[in-house]
Amino acid sequence: MKKLSLVLTAELEIPDDWELVEHPSGIWVLKVGDRFVDFDITPLVTDSGAVDATWSDEDEAFTGEILDMVTGLDSQMEISYLQ
């Protein structure tokens, strides 16, 4: 068995009224109105080798199989202001 390490970095330009808050569960999340948003990883797959292939997570069994292999997951969020 091998171990794959995956590092994802995303930047979103968000409205000024969205904020980072600590959810009652103890994790830091994005607060958007009355909703709490966290980010997770969902594997997307395709059977096509075409340039314009459609990628999806519709195969729930396969997606679950991949997610069952995740042994650790950490996310960090930080808000900085554009100048």
Short mmCIF file of N, CA and C in Angstrom, two decimals, residues 6-82:
data_model
loop_
_atom_site.label_atom_id
_atom_site.label_comp_id
_atom_site.label_asym_id
_atom_site.label_seq_id
_atom_site.Cartn_x
_atom_site.Cartn_y
_atom_site.Cartn_z
N LEU A 6 -1.96 15.01 -0.55
CA LEU A 6 -2.61 15.94 -1.45
C LEU A 6 -2.74 17.29 -0.77
N VAL A 7 -2.23 18.33 -1.42
CA VAL A 7 -2.32 19.68 -0.88
C VAL A 7 -3.16 20.51 -1.85
N LEU A 8 -4.26 21.03 -1.35
CA LEU A 8 -5.14 21.88 -2.15
C LEU A 8 -5.12 23.29 -1.57
N THR A 9 -4.97 24.27 -2.43
CA THR A 9 -5.04 25.66 -2.00
C THR A 9 -6.03 26.36 -2.92
N ALA A 10 -6.99 27.03 -2.32
CA ALA A 10 -7.98 27.75 -3.11
C ALA A 10 -8.12 29.16 -2.55
N GLU A 11 -8.32 30.11 -3.43
CA GLU A 11 -8.59 31.48 -3.03
C GLU A 11 -9.94 31.87 -3.59
N LEU A 12 -10.77 32.43 -2.75
CA LEU A 12 -12.09 32.90 -3.16
C LEU A 12 -12.20 34.38 -2.83
N GLU A 13 -12.74 35.16 -3.73
CA GLU A 13 -13.06 36.54 -3.41
C GLU A 13 -14.48 36.54 -2.87
N ILE A 14 -14.63 36.94 -1.61
CA ILE A 14 -15.91 36.82 -0.92
C ILE A 14 -16.44 38.18 -0.50
N PRO A 15 -17.76 38.31 -0.34
CA PRO A 15 -18.34 39.58 0.12
C PRO A 15 -17.85 39.93 1.53
N ASP A 16 -17.85 41.21 1.83
CA ASP A 16 -17.36 41.69 3.13
C ASP A 16 -18.18 41.18 4.31
N ASP A 17 -19.43 40.80 4.10
CA ASP A 17 -20.25 40.36 5.23
C ASP A 17 -20.08 38.88 5.57
N TRP A 18 -19.33 38.14 4.78
CA TRP A 18 -19.00 36.75 5.12
C TRP A 18 -17.87 36.79 6.14
N GLU A 19 -17.91 35.89 7.12
CA GLU A 19 -16.88 35.93 8.15
C GLU A 19 -16.52 34.54 8.63
N LEU A 20 -15.34 34.44 9.23
CA LEU A 20 -14.92 33.18 9.84
C LEU A 20 -15.42 33.17 11.27
N VAL A 21 -16.05 32.07 11.67
CA VAL A 21 -16.57 31.93 13.03
C VAL A 21 -16.24 30.52 13.53
N GLU A 22 -16.23 30.37 14.84
CA GLU A 22 -16.07 29.04 15.41
C GLU A 22 -17.45 28.42 15.58
N HIS A 23 -17.67 27.33 14.90
CA HIS A 23 -18.94 26.61 14.97
C HIS A 23 -19.03 25.93 16.35
N PRO A 24 -20.24 25.72 16.88
CA PRO A 24 -20.37 25.04 18.16
C PRO A 24 -19.66 23.68 18.22
N SER A 25 -19.42 23.05 17.07
CA SER A 25 -18.70 21.77 17.05
C SER A 25 -17.21 21.94 17.28
N GLY A 26 -16.74 23.20 17.31
CA GLY A 26 -15.33 23.46 17.58
C GLY A 26 -14.47 23.72 16.36
N ILE A 27 -15.05 23.65 15.16
CA ILE A 27 -14.25 23.91 13.96
C ILE A 27 -14.51 25.33 13.45
N TRP A 28 -13.53 25.89 12.79
CA TRP A 28 -13.68 27.21 12.19
C TRP A 28 -14.30 27.06 10.82
N VAL A 29 -15.33 27.84 10.55
CA VAL A 29 -16.08 27.76 9.30
C VAL A 29 -16.37 29.15 8.79
N LEU A 30 -16.81 29.21 7.56
CA LEU A 30 -17.23 30.45 6.94
C LEU A 30 -18.71 30.64 7.25
N LYS A 31 -19.09 31.81 7.75
CA LYS A 31 -20.50 32.09 8.03
C LYS A 31 -21.05 32.95 6.91
N VAL A 32 -22.05 32.41 6.22
CA VAL A 32 -22.68 33.07 5.09
C VAL A 32 -24.16 33.21 5.43
N GLY A 33 -24.56 34.39 5.88
CA GLY A 33 -25.94 34.56 6.33
C GLY A 33 -26.19 33.65 7.51
N ASP A 34 -27.21 32.79 7.40
CA ASP A 34 -27.54 31.84 8.47
C ASP A 34 -26.90 30.47 8.26
N ARG A 35 -26.01 30.35 7.28
CA ARG A 35 -25.39 29.06 6.96
C ARG A 35 -23.93 29.04 7.38
N PHE A 36 -23.46 27.85 7.69
CA PHE A 36 -22.06 27.62 8.01
C PHE A 36 -21.46 26.79 6.88
N VAL A 37 -20.29 27.20 6.38
CA VAL A 37 -19.67 26.53 5.24
C VAL A 37 -18.29 26.02 5.64
N ASP A 38 -18.07 24.73 5.43
CA ASP A 38 -16.76 24.14 5.59
C ASP A 38 -16.37 23.55 4.24
N PHE A 39 -15.11 23.31 4.03
CA PHE A 39 -14.64 22.75 2.77
C PHE A 39 -14.09 21.36 3.02
N ASP A 40 -14.35 20.49 2.10
CA ASP A 40 -13.97 19.10 2.22
C ASP A 40 -13.43 18.65 0.87
N ILE A 41 -12.97 17.44 0.77
CA ILE A 41 -12.51 16.94 -0.52
C ILE A 41 -13.51 15.92 -1.02
N THR A 42 -13.87 16.06 -2.25
CA THR A 42 -14.72 15.08 -2.91
C THR A 42 -14.03 14.69 -4.21
N PRO A 43 -13.70 13.43 -4.36
CA PRO A 43 -13.04 13.01 -5.60
C PRO A 43 -14.01 13.05 -6.78
N LEU A 44 -13.53 13.58 -7.88
CA LEU A 44 -14.30 13.61 -9.12
C LEU A 44 -13.68 12.62 -10.09
N VAL A 45 -14.51 11.88 -10.80
CA VAL A 45 -13.99 10.85 -11.72
C VAL A 45 -14.65 10.96 -13.09
N THR A 46 -13.97 10.40 -14.08
CA THR A 46 -14.51 10.29 -15.42
C THR A 46 -13.99 8.99 -16.04
N ASP A 47 -14.75 8.46 -16.97
CA ASP A 47 -14.30 7.29 -17.73
C ASP A 47 -13.72 7.72 -19.07
N SER A 48 -13.75 9.02 -19.35
CA SER A 48 -13.35 9.53 -20.65
C SER A 48 -11.93 10.06 -20.64
N GLY A 49 -11.21 9.81 -21.71
CA GLY A 49 -9.88 10.38 -21.89
C GLY A 49 -9.91 11.64 -22.74
N ALA A 50 -11.12 12.12 -23.05
CA ALA A 50 -11.28 13.29 -23.92
C ALA A 50 -10.91 14.58 -23.19
N VAL A 51 -10.46 15.55 -23.97
CA VAL A 51 -10.09 16.86 -23.42
C VAL A 51 -11.28 17.49 -22.69
N ASP A 52 -12.47 17.34 -23.26
CA ASP A 52 -13.65 17.97 -22.68
C ASP A 52 -14.47 16.98 -21.83
N ALA A 53 -13.80 16.05 -21.18
CA ALA A 53 -14.46 15.04 -20.37
C ALA A 53 -15.30 15.68 -19.27
N THR A 54 -16.38 15.02 -18.91
CA THR A 54 -17.22 15.46 -17.80
C THR A 54 -16.79 14.71 -16.54
N TRP A 55 -16.49 15.46 -15.49
CA TRP A 55 -16.06 14.91 -14.22
C TRP A 55 -17.20 15.01 -13.22
N SER A 56 -17.40 13.97 -12.41
CA SER A 56 -18.48 14.05 -11.42
C SER A 56 -18.21 13.12 -10.24
N ASP A 57 -19.04 13.28 -9.22
CA ASP A 57 -18.99 12.40 -8.05
C ASP A 57 -20.28 11.58 -7.96
N GLU A 58 -20.93 11.37 -9.10
CA GLU A 58 -22.22 10.69 -9.13
C GLU A 58 -22.15 9.21 -8.76
N ASP A 59 -21.01 8.58 -8.94
CA ASP A 59 -20.85 7.17 -8.56
C ASP A 59 -20.58 7.12 -7.06
N GLU A 60 -21.64 7.12 -6.28
CA GLU A 60 -21.52 7.22 -4.83
C GLU A 60 -20.71 6.08 -4.23
N ALA A 61 -20.82 4.88 -4.78
CA ALA A 61 -20.07 3.74 -4.25
C ALA A 61 -18.57 3.95 -4.44
N PHE A 62 -18.17 4.39 -5.63
CA PHE A 62 -16.75 4.61 -5.89
C PHE A 62 -16.23 5.80 -5.10
N THR A 63 -17.04 6.87 -5.02
CA THR A 63 -16.65 8.03 -4.23
C THR A 63 -16.44 7.62 -2.77
N GLY A 64 -17.36 6.81 -2.25
CA GLY A 64 -17.23 6.33 -0.88
C GLY A 64 -16.00 5.48 -0.68
N GLU A 65 -15.69 4.65 -1.68
CA GLU A 65 -14.49 3.80 -1.60
C GLU A 65 -13.23 4.66 -1.50
N ILE A 66 -13.16 5.71 -2.32
CA ILE A 66 -12.00 6.61 -2.28
C ILE A 66 -11.95 7.35 -0.93
N LEU A 67 -13.09 7.88 -0.49
CA LEU A 67 -13.11 8.63 0.78
C LEU A 67 -12.78 7.74 1.97
N ASP A 68 -13.10 6.46 1.89
CA ASP A 68 -12.75 5.54 2.97
C ASP A 68 -11.24 5.38 3.13
N MET A 69 -10.49 5.73 2.09
CA MET A 69 -9.04 5.62 2.14
C MET A 69 -8.39 6.82 2.82
N VAL A 70 -9.15 7.89 3.05
CA VAL A 70 -8.60 9.10 3.68
C VAL A 70 -8.33 8.80 5.15
N THR A 71 -7.08 8.95 5.57
CA THR A 71 -6.70 8.68 6.95
C THR A 71 -6.53 9.95 7.77
N GLY A 72 -6.52 11.09 7.12
CA GLY A 72 -6.40 12.36 7.82
C GLY A 72 -6.81 13.49 6.90
N LEU A 73 -7.41 14.51 7.48
CA LEU A 73 -7.83 15.66 6.69
C LEU A 73 -7.79 16.89 7.57
N ASP A 74 -7.19 17.94 7.08
CA ASP A 74 -7.10 19.18 7.83
C ASP A 74 -7.36 20.32 6.86
N SER A 75 -8.09 21.31 7.30
CA SER A 75 -8.30 22.49 6.47
C SER A 75 -8.07 23.72 7.32
N GLN A 76 -7.60 24.76 6.68
CA GLN A 76 -7.38 26.03 7.35
C GLN A 76 -7.97 27.12 6.48
N MET A 77 -8.62 28.08 7.13
CA MET A 77 -9.16 29.21 6.40
C MET A 77 -8.65 30.50 7.02
N GLU A 78 -8.42 31.47 6.18
CA GLU A 78 -7.94 32.78 6.63
C GLU A 78 -8.56 33.82 5.73
N ILE A 79 -9.03 34.90 6.31
CA ILE A 79 -9.57 36.00 5.50
C ILE A 79 -8.55 37.13 5.50
N SER A 80 -8.23 37.62 4.32
CA SER A 80 -7.41 38.81 4.18
C SER A 80 -8.17 39.80 3.32
N TYR A 81 -7.89 41.05 3.50
CA TYR A 81 -8.63 42.08 2.79
C TYR A 81 -7.86 42.57 1.58
N LEU A 82 -8.56 42.68 0.44
CA LEU A 82 -7.95 43.13 -0.80
C LEU A 82 -7.67 44.62 -0.69
#
